[in-house]
Amino acid sequence: MKKNRFNRLKKKFRYYDDSIDLEERVDILLSELRLKEKFRLLSGLNFSWWTTKPIRRLKIKRLGMTDGPIGVASHSSHFKKNTEFPCSKCLSSTWNRTLAYEYGLAIAKEVRDVGRHVLLGPGINIDRTPLNGRTFEYLSEDPYLTQEMAIPYVQGVQSQRIGACIKHYAANNQETNRFYVNVNVDERTLNEIYLKAYKGVVEKADPWVFMSCYNKINGTHGCENKELLRDTLMDKWGFNGFVVTDWFATRRISEPVKSLLAGLSLEMPLTLIYKLRFLKKAFKEGKFSEDDLNYVIRRLLRVMFLVGLFDSSDKVPKGERNTPEHQMLAKKIAEESIVLLKNDNNLLPLDINKVRKIAVLGPNAKKKMGKVLYGGAAAVHPPYEITPLQGLEEKSEGRIELINDPSSADVCIMFLGLNHSIGNDCENYDRKNLELPKKQIQLIKETVKKNPNVIVVLKNGSSIAMDEWIDLVPALVEAWYPGLEGGRAIANVLFGNVNPSGKLPITFPKKLSDSPAHKSHRTYPGDENVYYEEGLFVGYRHFDNEKIEPLFPFGFGLSYTSFEYSNCKLNGKMLTPEEELTISLEIKNTGEREGSEIVQMYLSDDECSVERPPKELRNFAKVNLQPGEKKVLSFKLTINDLTFYDINTHNWKYEPGIFTILIGSSSRNIHFEQKIELRE
Ligand code: BGC
């Protein structure tokens, strides 16, 4: 806002004075609002879809939102073209907290530049089934990894005075029947698996907005669920922001008072339940008080101040979009996220001086993934997108012939996977099965007959079964949806300019029935009801518990170099609730290339009065090493790493006893085990 205008407003309305403390400014504004105006603020501006209603009398501007989390969506930014960042699965495959911060910061600048104030992301639902059409938008099957990537992301976003909106709270783990399915989940599972990352993000990153889900949780829709919103999110965890509905979620409910008392501040995108006449009537009948109303309005106003709606422009960080810096960041994230899954006889990396002819095949070689609404709300329409084929063309600089015929090529690169069409990684629709489309499998089989040197590069956002073809191909690369610079990132990895260092944030099962949610129709997709009968045993927790060999385990990824783990030490054997322990180890790059390794620390409870998963991720570190270089890494262990959720006290609890710390390069490749004892 221009200085002169701002000064005029400041004279007239005290809450425009940015030298006053935030909470006081909120109080002043709240005291100015008439009852009717408060009611008005409770729902979005009809037919705008993305903003709150303005209150002209008090110069309250509209709070603008835009879809995310993988860039500023075109459909919510007046059809602008914006940086298409790599999808959330890319980000979590980097296991790089610093990159998550930079990612959030860059997106926030783009949000500001399109004139919005809240980014509708990150989505932090847990990957319960690989069929979920929105898996590419979420981070992981593991609550700890999810939380660790989401915290810096939110901090990055909010460093720019843009609100991060954490979605979709909670237990929104499938798209089939997403508007009404009632998730039946027990209290411990809900807290240990499905709520844990939300709690961690609230406690460590103080997000300004939460989006409630469409589905019901144990009988009540997300947007009227007092237990989840007011009691847990606000009272227990100390969330200070406001809750917004998912778009049109209130279509399924009829009781505005219930939502209001549950803590819902904003109904989007327009007025359905928070209608003036409903609210007036209920207020007159004493169904809620002005204090109840103030409770939700205050939260909304507070965020309006935080994002700078009442500040002069020099107090608000500047926005920018489509800058070379954002594009380079997108490339870096894509490069770090690529997971090398198989590399027989070191077929990769390709030597640019030796390879003369490459057959480039498969439907994703030329396919662009960034289009308006393509894949759903998270879609971003970028100013350009480098396809895998373009990436190869650029890399080869005319020195390598790119052809279609496998039989006359030195090597074949097949770009396969999914493509965001309905049922293939797309909001509102789950996938129908875990396999690649039949035509692609056929293409693999035909190609290997003509040339055995086949490298499959997958673009997709969720796991894929490969039993039918994995043994036929010597090399396999998971590239996810790598954003607008994806083609270059892939080429850099294929030719060894970048050494792959991504690790899987989800388990790849051999077949769907191995997956924990797929025991029966009741457990997935259900009808009106779905039952989370597998309890805590989601993702690798299930594969470990049932001793099922996955196709690729959680935390797995290869490199062009090798790492040696040694000298694992504990600084003590005893942990008490007050004292922490440190575990350290050495890690050495024993190969010939620079590379990064993701070292993972899991924990297992040797004996406990309740059943616990065989192991759970508790920490990780990514370390970059030159050839021959060695570094010492250490992890701290505190009482919080040892607790479980106790349904008798409805709280986290520890039990004295023996625990095992496991240090690994994946959830299935454990290098060290160390026992510790927890004493009172
Ligand atoms: C999606 C949300 C999205 C919203 C606005 C809903 O259908 O579930 O993730 O933010 O629409 O587009």
XYZ file of C-alpha atoms and ligand atoms in Angstrom:
692
model
C 0.000 0.000 0.000
C 1.363 3.425 -0.968
C 2.723 5.561 1.888
C 0.241 8.462 1.555
C -2.794 6.280 1.463
C -1.430 4.261 4.316
C -0.856 7.367 6.452
C -4.410 8.530 5.830
C -5.758 5.141 6.877
C -3.536 5.081 9.915
C -4.998 8.371 11.088
C -8.532 7.115 10.733
C -8.166 3.501 11.884
C -5.813 2.764 14.756
C -5.335 -0.858 13.759
C -3.520 0.401 10.663
C -0.757 1.635 12.963
C 1.958 -0.997 12.528
C 3.932 0.254 15.498
C 1.271 -1.239 17.779
C 1.647 -4.821 18.977
C -0.080 -7.399 16.780
C -2.480 -8.775 19.403
C -3.540 -5.261 20.339
C -4.222 -4.380 16.709
C -6.389 -7.488 16.447
C -8.294 -6.478 19.579
C -8.880 -2.969 18.292
C -10.209 -4.182 14.966
C -12.366 -6.822 16.601
C -13.936 -4.200 18.840
C -14.825 -2.098 15.783
C -16.633 -4.884 13.980
C -20.410 -5.035 14.105
C -22.093 -8.368 14.653
C -23.302 -8.499 11.064
C -19.804 -7.809 9.785
C -18.410 -10.629 11.843
C -20.971 -12.963 10.298
C -19.961 -11.678 6.878
C -16.317 -12.551 7.453
C -17.145 -16.178 8.133
C -17.417 -17.186 4.482
C -15.720 -16.536 1.162
C -16.774 -13.915 -1.344
C -19.416 -15.546 -3.510
C -18.126 -16.384 -6.981
C -14.647 -15.091 -6.332
C -13.633 -18.588 -5.150
C -10.345 -17.495 -3.601
C -10.913 -14.595 -1.225
C -12.700 -13.526 1.921
C -15.313 -10.771 1.814
C -14.101 -7.201 2.189
C -15.589 -4.856 4.811
C -15.414 -1.484 3.159
C -16.534 0.537 6.189
C -13.435 -0.564 8.096
C -11.114 -0.873 5.122
C -10.689 -4.593 5.619
C -9.388 -5.902 2.331
C -9.896 -9.357 0.955
C -7.568 -12.102 2.125
C -6.564 -13.978 -1.036
C -5.692 -17.646 -1.288
C -4.152 -19.717 -4.031
C -3.751 -23.401 -4.606
C -0.462 -25.152 -4.049
C 1.539 -26.894 -2.795
C 3.818 -27.355 -5.830
C 3.686 -23.859 -7.192
C 1.091 -21.150 -7.595
C -1.802 -22.708 -9.455
C -2.895 -20.938 -12.561
C -6.610 -21.401 -11.824
C -6.268 -19.405 -8.593
C -3.968 -16.667 -9.903
C -6.014 -15.198 -12.758
C -4.571 -17.807 -15.114
C -1.029 -16.644 -14.691
C 1.895 -18.840 -15.623
C 4.089 -19.611 -12.627
C 7.058 -21.766 -11.725
C 6.129 -25.433 -11.759
C 8.192 -26.812 -8.911
C 8.864 -30.533 -8.573
C 5.948 -32.310 -6.874
C 5.878 -32.934 -3.132
C 7.103 -36.501 -3.594
C 10.216 -35.031 -5.188
C 10.768 -32.818 -2.199
C 10.406 -35.627 0.307
C 12.723 -37.852 -1.764
C 15.510 -35.329 -1.252
C 15.298 -35.747 2.544
C 16.866 -32.288 2.511
C 15.387 -29.920 5.073
C 17.262 -26.900 3.707
C 15.803 -27.433 0.256
C 12.340 -27.653 1.788
C 12.856 -24.216 3.334
C 14.088 -22.745 0.052
C 11.173 -24.360 -1.783
C 8.639 -22.777 0.613
C 10.338 -19.406 0.411
C 10.404 -19.345 -3.382
C 6.755 -20.371 -3.722
C 5.758 -17.714 -1.207
C 7.418 -15.043 -3.337
C 5.319 -16.223 -6.271
C 2.169 -16.160 -4.135
C 2.911 -12.554 -3.178
C 3.595 -11.657 -6.780
C 0.166 -12.815 -7.920
C -1.426 -10.763 -5.158
C -2.482 -13.588 -2.849
C -1.717 -14.010 0.837
C -2.191 -17.687 1.654
C -0.781 -20.741 -0.084
C -3.123 -23.720 0.124
C -0.389 -26.175 1.024
C 1.536 -28.163 2.006
C -0.646 -31.269 1.931
C 0.637 -33.561 4.629
C -1.742 -36.504 4.589
C -0.080 -39.847 5.155
C 0.257 -42.196 2.188
C -1.896 -45.077 3.366
C -2.646 -46.617 -0.022
C -0.497 -46.311 -3.139
C -3.688 -45.932 -5.145
C -4.529 -42.520 -3.685
C -4.743 -40.171 -6.664
C -3.148 -37.340 -4.673
C -0.076 -39.227 -3.487
C 2.106 -36.944 -5.621
C 0.833 -33.979 -3.571
C 1.690 -35.548 -0.232
C 5.039 -36.212 1.343
C 5.361 -39.674 2.785
C 3.930 -42.779 4.414
C 5.989 -41.876 7.486
C 4.837 -39.155 9.912
C 8.360 -38.172 10.941
C 9.680 -37.661 7.405
C 6.474 -35.790 6.560
C 6.872 -33.505 9.527
C 10.567 -32.892 8.943
C 9.982 -31.758 5.367
C 6.828 -29.782 6.145
C 8.307 -27.770 9.027
C 11.009 -25.972 7.010
C 8.639 -25.648 4.051
C 6.139 -23.780 6.232
C 8.906 -21.695 7.788
C 10.112 -20.769 4.316
C 6.627 -19.772 3.184
C 5.878 -17.741 6.274
C 9.262 -15.974 6.236
C 7.695 -14.003 3.379
C 4.600 -13.104 5.416
C 2.550 -15.527 3.335
C 0.377 -17.947 5.279
C 0.915 -21.666 4.776
C -2.334 -23.631 4.872
C -1.734 -27.169 6.100
C -4.161 -29.590 4.482
C -6.274 -31.763 4.577
C -6.845 -32.206 8.289
C -7.234 -35.159 8.904
C -7.161 -38.780 7.772
C -7.955 -37.797 4.201
C -6.133 -40.690 2.610
C -8.136 -41.616 -0.467
C -9.982 -39.867 -3.248
C -12.650 -42.515 -3.741
C -15.764 -41.248 -1.920
C -13.638 -38.408 -0.627
C -16.505 -36.029 0.050
C -18.306 -38.267 2.494
C -16.372 -41.386 3.425
C -16.326 -41.965 7.173
C -12.865 -42.993 8.319
C -13.038 -45.370 11.246
C -9.712 -45.191 12.972
C -8.733 -45.968 16.526
C -7.413 -43.251 18.810
C -3.845 -44.489 19.026
C -3.454 -44.927 15.273
C -5.003 -41.544 14.650
C -2.497 -39.885 16.946
C 0.636 -41.875 16.136
C 0.203 -42.051 12.371
C -2.327 -39.606 10.999
C -2.066 -36.610 13.370
C 1.577 -36.736 14.331
C 2.975 -34.635 11.494
C 0.218 -32.032 11.931
C 1.120 -31.775 15.600
C 4.828 -31.480 14.847
C 4.236 -28.742 12.290
C 2.016 -26.769 14.674
C 4.532 -27.038 17.496
C 7.616 -26.243 15.462
C 6.491 -24.026 12.579
C 3.402 -22.194 13.881
C 1.414 -22.365 10.620
C -1.203 -19.656 10.158
C -3.914 -21.669 8.437
C -5.283 -25.222 8.533
C -7.685 -26.684 5.975
C -10.166 -29.207 7.314
C -10.871 -32.265 5.182
C -14.003 -33.355 3.325
C -14.241 -36.797 4.888
C -15.676 -37.770 8.235
C -13.425 -38.993 10.985
C -15.152 -41.412 13.331
C -18.563 -40.076 12.358
C -17.991 -36.319 12.019
C -16.912 -34.260 9.010
C -13.583 -32.457 9.324
C -15.121 -28.985 9.268
C -17.402 -29.577 12.242
C -15.179 -31.918 14.195
C -14.762 -30.212 17.557
C -12.606 -32.988 18.900
C -10.069 -32.592 16.101
C -10.253 -28.836 15.659
C -10.923 -27.070 18.906
C -9.951 -29.736 21.442
C -6.877 -31.172 19.739
C -5.505 -28.690 17.213
C -6.220 -25.547 19.184
C -6.421 -26.418 22.873
C -3.969 -29.308 23.017
C -1.368 -28.348 20.421
C -1.709 -24.578 20.692
C -2.542 -23.747 17.046
C -2.907 -19.964 16.761
C -4.115 -19.635 13.176
C -7.541 -20.110 11.608
C -9.273 -23.100 10.079
C -10.751 -22.943 6.582
C -12.929 -25.631 5.021
C -11.911 -27.554 1.975
C -13.743 -26.087 -1.006
C -17.497 -26.775 -0.787
C -16.991 -29.175 2.122
C -19.924 -27.545 3.907
C -22.263 -28.862 1.200
C -22.518 -32.028 3.253
C -23.364 -30.461 6.580
C -26.297 -28.466 7.866
C -25.401 -27.122 11.300
C -23.518 -23.805 11.219
C -23.412 -23.649 15.004
C -21.665 -26.977 15.246
C -18.887 -25.778 12.924
C -18.612 -22.459 14.688
C -18.275 -24.089 18.074
C -15.822 -26.572 16.609
C -13.553 -23.631 15.745
C -14.159 -23.191 12.009
C -13.368 -19.585 11.021
C -13.890 -19.592 7.281
C -16.212 -21.395 4.918
C -14.899 -21.534 1.343
C -15.336 -20.780 -1.414
C -18.758 -19.228 -0.712
C -21.583 -19.059 1.769
C -23.461 -22.291 2.291
C -23.897 -22.805 6.023
C -22.608 -19.527 7.419
C -25.662 -17.697 6.022
C -26.637 -14.473 7.711
C -30.164 -15.597 8.465
C -29.057 -18.945 9.964
C -26.486 -17.234 12.114
C -28.792 -14.426 13.253
C -31.487 -16.888 14.239
C -29.113 -19.184 16.112
C -27.522 -16.204 17.858
C -30.919 -14.900 18.975
C -31.818 -18.341 20.267
C -28.620 -18.297 22.340
C -27.036 -21.238 20.557
C -23.734 -19.412 20.515
C -22.434 -16.258 22.134
C -20.502 -13.302 20.787
C -17.455 -14.701 22.578
C -17.779 -17.897 20.567
C -17.919 -15.837 17.421
C -14.973 -13.681 18.469
C -12.946 -16.827 19.075
C -13.015 -17.770 15.373
C -12.999 -14.227 13.968
C -10.007 -13.179 16.036
C -8.006 -16.025 14.484
C -8.896 -14.896 10.979
C -8.091 -11.247 11.698
C -4.776 -12.189 13.241
C -3.678 -13.841 9.997
C -4.845 -10.810 8.021
C -2.421 -8.754 10.092
C 0.351 -11.345 9.796
C 0.251 -11.344 5.999
C 0.370 -7.556 5.968
C -3.159 -6.567 4.911
C -3.006 -3.545 7.228
C 0.641 -2.588 6.726
C 2.424 -0.170 4.460
C 4.117 -1.824 1.490
C 7.626 -1.291 2.828
C 6.784 -3.656 5.705
C 5.758 -6.461 3.376
C 8.339 -8.623 1.532
C 8.306 -8.169 -2.234
C 7.091 -10.907 -4.481
C 8.650 -12.235 -7.679
C 7.822 -14.974 -10.139
C 9.471 -17.111 -12.766
C 12.923 -15.838 -11.896
C 16.036 -17.737 -12.984
C 16.645 -18.376 -9.257
C 13.314 -20.139 -8.883
C 13.949 -22.161 -12.015
C 17.398 -23.177 -10.787
C 15.962 -24.140 -7.427
C 13.332 -26.249 -9.170
C 16.137 -27.988 -11.084
C 18.185 -28.598 -7.954
C 15.235 -30.119 -6.115
C 14.444 -32.302 -9.123
C 18.061 -33.489 -9.330
C 18.272 -34.296 -5.640
C 14.956 -36.080 -5.684
C 15.691 -38.584 -8.410
C 15.965 -42.082 -6.978
C 18.168 -44.639 -8.676
C 16.353 -47.912 -8.093
C 18.382 -50.363 -10.142
C 21.691 -50.180 -11.951
C 22.979 -53.605 -13.050
C 26.574 -53.670 -14.273
C 26.741 -49.916 -13.790
C 24.873 -49.246 -16.997
C 24.433 -45.750 -15.610
C 25.794 -43.144 -15.792
C 26.096 -42.946 -19.551
C 29.396 -41.723 -20.916
C 28.769 -38.794 -23.221
C 31.992 -39.550 -25.086
C 31.113 -43.160 -25.752
C 27.391 -43.348 -26.429
C 26.608 -42.612 -30.058
C 22.975 -43.602 -30.515
C 20.173 -43.575 -27.964
C 16.691 -44.871 -28.669
C 14.261 -42.622 -26.821
C 10.931 -44.310 -26.248
C 7.768 -44.154 -24.179
C 4.765 -41.866 -23.774
C 6.414 -39.578 -21.209
C 9.411 -38.655 -23.376
C 7.639 -35.664 -24.852
C 4.802 -35.238 -22.405
C 4.328 -31.959 -20.519
C 2.749 -32.303 -17.107
C 2.146 -28.656 -16.228
C -1.241 -27.600 -17.554
C -4.265 -25.846 -16.113
C -5.950 -28.094 -13.525
C -4.088 -31.071 -14.944
C -3.955 -33.573 -12.090
C -6.250 -31.397 -9.976
C -5.941 -28.441 -7.626
C -2.155 -28.716 -7.285
C -1.606 -28.221 -11.009
C 0.661 -25.394 -12.123
C 0.860 -24.013 -15.637
C 4.477 -22.937 -16.193
C 5.910 -20.549 -18.778
C 7.880 -23.494 -20.195
C 8.590 -27.125 -19.343
C 11.659 -29.064 -20.427
C 10.533 -32.549 -21.386
C 12.838 -35.562 -20.944
C 13.472 -35.632 -24.689
C 14.422 -31.955 -24.735
C 16.715 -32.566 -21.783
C 18.507 -35.309 -23.705
C 18.725 -33.217 -26.857
C 20.293 -30.361 -24.952
C 22.707 -32.633 -23.156
C 23.888 -34.388 -26.298
C 24.602 -31.087 -28.124
C 24.213 -32.893 -31.410
C 26.929 -35.422 -30.550
C 24.510 -38.240 -29.859
C 21.879 -39.403 -32.279
C 18.455 -39.728 -30.675
C 16.475 -42.327 -32.580
C 13.333 -44.451 -32.293
C 14.692 -47.852 -33.235
C 16.024 -49.850 -30.259
C 17.819 -52.427 -32.401
C 20.321 -49.981 -33.816
C 20.927 -48.033 -30.575
C 23.726 -48.358 -28.019
C 21.193 -47.927 -25.280
C 17.433 -47.368 -24.951
C 15.874 -44.903 -22.543
C 12.197 -45.468 -21.928
C 10.200 -42.668 -20.321
C 7.227 -44.369 -18.737
C 4.953 -43.994 -15.732
C 1.744 -42.107 -15.155
C 0.532 -38.783 -16.445
C -2.025 -37.022 -14.227
C -4.961 -38.122 -16.369
C -8.009 -39.415 -14.497
C -6.987 -42.469 -12.504
C -3.284 -41.851 -13.111
C -2.253 -39.522 -10.255
C -5.102 -37.063 -10.268
C -7.221 -35.411 -7.598
C -10.718 -36.807 -7.131
C -9.844 -40.215 -8.565
C -7.796 -43.030 -7.158
C -5.759 -45.273 -9.387
C -7.447 -48.542 -10.274
C -4.382 -50.725 -9.911
C -0.705 -50.610 -9.111
C 0.645 -51.629 -12.500
C 1.878 -49.524 -15.368
C -0.621 -49.226 -18.224
C -0.615 -52.454 -20.252
C 0.682 -50.762 -23.387
C 3.795 -49.632 -21.533
C 4.506 -53.115 -20.225
C 4.120 -54.417 -23.746
C 6.541 -51.777 -24.991
C 9.145 -52.825 -22.396
C 8.837 -56.458 -23.438
C 9.182 -55.649 -27.126
C 12.084 -53.281 -26.553
C 14.247 -55.627 -24.474
C 13.950 -58.228 -27.230
C 15.550 -55.787 -29.619
C 18.096 -54.337 -27.208
C 18.840 -55.485 -23.654
C 20.455 -52.165 -22.614
C 17.265 -50.595 -21.392
C 16.994 -47.791 -18.860
C 13.487 -47.142 -17.610
C 12.827 -43.645 -16.274
C 9.547 -43.319 -14.425
C 7.509 -40.172 -14.043
C 4.766 -40.699 -11.524
C 3.744 -39.698 -8.045
C 3.053 -42.989 -6.323
C 4.496 -46.479 -6.203
C 4.250 -48.874 -9.115
C 4.274 -52.670 -9.213
C 6.935 -54.065 -11.522
C 6.949 -57.817 -11.074
C 6.118 -58.399 -14.702
C 9.088 -56.488 -16.115
C 11.648 -55.443 -13.497
C 13.957 -58.392 -14.202
C 14.000 -57.542 -17.880
C 15.566 -54.116 -17.498
C 19.041 -53.471 -16.100
C 18.493 -49.869 -14.985
C 15.596 -48.047 -13.392
C 15.258 -44.428 -12.339
C 12.386 -42.841 -10.395
C 12.024 -39.183 -11.424
C 8.520 -38.450 -10.002
C 6.947 -35.282 -11.479
C 10.067 -33.136 -11.564
C 8.629 -29.759 -12.581
C 9.549 -27.349 -15.334
C 13.287 -28.129 -15.310
C 12.684 -31.879 -15.043
C 14.096 -32.817 -18.466
C 17.431 -31.198 -17.640
C 17.568 -32.735 -14.173
C 16.939 -36.212 -15.591
C 19.605 -35.799 -18.279
C 22.114 -34.637 -15.664
C 21.520 -37.765 -13.637
C 21.582 -40.112 -16.633
C 24.930 -38.713 -17.778
C 26.453 -38.490 -14.315
C 26.724 -34.697 -14.031
C 24.644 -35.245 -10.936
C 25.077 -38.288 -8.746
C 21.601 -39.472 -7.681
C 20.976 -39.170 -3.968
C 17.195 -39.378 -3.544
C 15.668 -42.077 -1.354
C 12.129 -43.393 -1.391
C 9.692 -41.663 0.972
C 7.234 -44.531 0.383
C 7.468 -48.297 0.114
C 7.075 -49.840 -3.327
C 5.106 -53.073 -2.793
C 5.498 -56.026 -5.132
C 1.746 -56.268 -5.438
C -1.247 -54.349 -4.200
C -2.401 -57.080 -1.823
C 0.895 -56.724 0.061
C -0.060 -53.191 0.903
C -1.604 -52.678 4.370
C -4.804 -50.916 3.313
C -5.720 -53.621 0.812
C -6.965 -56.465 2.946
C -10.632 -56.203 1.983
C -13.276 -53.903 0.574
C -13.836 -52.631 4.140
C -10.245 -51.466 4.516
C -10.160 -49.878 1.075
C -12.072 -48.220 -0.496
C -15.059 -49.001 1.733
C -18.430 -47.473 0.937
C -19.923 -44.972 3.340
C -17.350 -46.258 5.812
C -13.742 -47.270 5.523
C -11.990 -49.114 8.330
C -8.308 -48.563 9.095
C -7.969 -52.083 10.428
C -4.234 -52.233 9.887
C -3.919 -49.736 12.717
C -0.402 -48.432 13.203
C 0.989 -50.708 10.545
C 1.101 -48.303 7.629
C 3.881 -48.330 5.024
C 7.132 -49.972 6.120
C 5.711 -50.563 9.602
C 3.403 -53.120 7.984
C 6.020 -54.700 5.693
C 8.362 -55.106 8.658
C 5.688 -56.477 10.928
C 4.355 -59.004 8.439
C 7.855 -59.783 7.161
C 6.841 -59.050 3.583
C 9.631 -58.341 1.124
C 8.795 -55.104 -0.661
C 9.856 -54.406 -4.210
C 11.822 -51.394 -2.933
C 11.813 -50.502 0.736
C 11.161 -47.167 2.364
C 14.349 -45.098 2.486
C 15.989 -46.951 -0.414
C 18.018 -45.386 -3.209
C 21.304 -46.163 -4.994
C 24.212 -43.933 -5.904
C 27.009 -43.921 -8.486
C 29.445 -44.054 -5.583
C 29.621 -46.206 -2.460
C 29.599 -45.358 1.238
C 31.173 -47.087 4.180
C 29.604 -46.835 7.619
C 31.916 -47.305 10.609
C 32.684 -46.537 14.216
C 29.165 -46.275 15.566
C 29.274 -45.100 19.186
C 26.912 -44.075 21.937
C 27.944 -41.598 24.589
C 26.144 -43.675 27.212
C 23.839 -46.647 27.527
C 21.231 -45.124 29.758
C 18.570 -42.587 28.890
C 16.434 -40.803 31.479
C 13.472 -38.488 30.876
C 15.737 -35.530 31.652
C 18.912 -36.474 29.809
C 19.604 -37.092 26.141
C 21.942 -39.541 24.460
C 24.099 -39.024 21.393
C 24.832 -41.661 18.810
C 27.630 -40.972 16.363
C 29.126 -42.748 13.381
C 31.577 -42.209 10.579
C 30.642 -42.260 6.976
C 33.103 -42.393 4.113
C 32.729 -42.039 0.359
C 34.635 -45.069 -0.897
C 33.913 -44.561 -4.586
C 35.248 -42.293 -7.245
C 32.567 -39.640 -7.444
C 31.251 -36.985 -5.154
C 27.951 -38.105 -3.681
C 25.410 -37.629 -0.923
C 24.139 -40.260 1.446
C 20.993 -40.138 3.559
C 21.711 -41.795 6.889
C 18.593 -42.921 8.712
C 18.038 -43.578 12.404
C 15.219 -45.888 13.401
C 14.101 -46.936 16.828
C 12.618 -50.145 18.092
C 11.072 -50.844 21.494
C 12.287 -54.264 22.678
C 9.449 -54.821 25.120
C 6.359 -52.811 25.768
C 2.928 -53.288 27.326
C 1.355 -52.381 23.971
C 2.155 -53.577 20.463
C 4.612 -51.329 18.635
C 5.903 -51.321 15.059
C 9.206 -53.205 14.667
C 10.965 -49.960 13.852
C 10.133 -46.303 13.324
C 12.108 -43.500 11.722
C 13.300 -41.048 14.351
C 15.969 -38.985 12.594
C 18.010 -38.680 9.400
C 20.819 -36.623 7.947
C 21.987 -36.000 4.432
C 25.725 -35.781 4.049
C 27.730 -34.784 1.003
C 31.153 -36.369 0.524
C 33.980 -36.023 -1.954
C 35.692 -39.264 -3.077
C 37.653 -40.625 -0.130
C 36.184 -38.080 2.275
C 34.984 -39.134 5.697
C 32.644 -37.273 8.057
C 31.333 -37.859 11.554
C 27.585 -37.675 12.006
C 25.662 -37.621 15.221
C 22.043 -37.879 16.252
C 20.527 -36.928 19.560
C 17.997 -39.128 21.215
C 15.536 -37.781 23.761
C 12.625 -39.203 25.684
C 10.216 -37.927 23.008
C 11.715 -40.385 20.537
C 10.685 -43.269 22.762
C 7.084 -42.432 23.547
C 3.852 -43.922 22.257
C 0.282 -42.640 22.455
C -1.535 -44.014 25.462
C -5.302 -44.366 25.077
C -5.932 -44.441 28.825
C -4.439 -41.046 29.533
C -5.028 -39.719 25.974
C -1.472 -38.588 25.969
C 2.053 -39.572 24.971
C 3.722 -41.944 27.373
C 7.046 -43.665 27.909
C 7.773 -46.982 29.520
C 11.162 -47.832 30.993
C 12.962 -50.714 29.328
C 15.365 -51.652 26.553
C 15.255 -50.013 23.125
C 17.332 -50.632 20.005
C 18.682 -47.819 17.873
C 19.146 -48.841 14.253
C 21.291 -46.889 11.824
C 20.732 -47.649 8.177
C 20.959 -46.521 4.603
C 17.343 -47.639 4.130
C 14.675 -49.170 6.341
C 15.911 -52.590 5.221
C 19.644 -51.991 5.111
C 20.673 -51.550 8.715
C 24.384 -51.117 9.417
C 24.407 -50.792 13.204
C 22.232 -51.712 16.132
C 22.814 -50.318 19.607
C 20.874 -51.118 22.763
C 19.962 -48.481 25.288
C 18.004 -48.565 28.475
C 15.371 -46.056 29.458
C 15.238 -45.552 33.225
C 12.920 -43.437 35.312
C -9.015 -29.608 -2.799
C -8.061 -28.695 -2.045
C -7.921 -27.395 -2.796
C -9.277 -26.780 -2.975
C -9.247 -25.488 -3.753
C -10.330 -28.935 -3.124
O -11.105 -29.719 -3.964
O -9.255 -30.767 -2.038
O -6.814 -29.309 -1.898
O -7.038 -26.548 -2.125
O -10.109 -27.667 -3.692
O -8.942 -25.738 -5.075
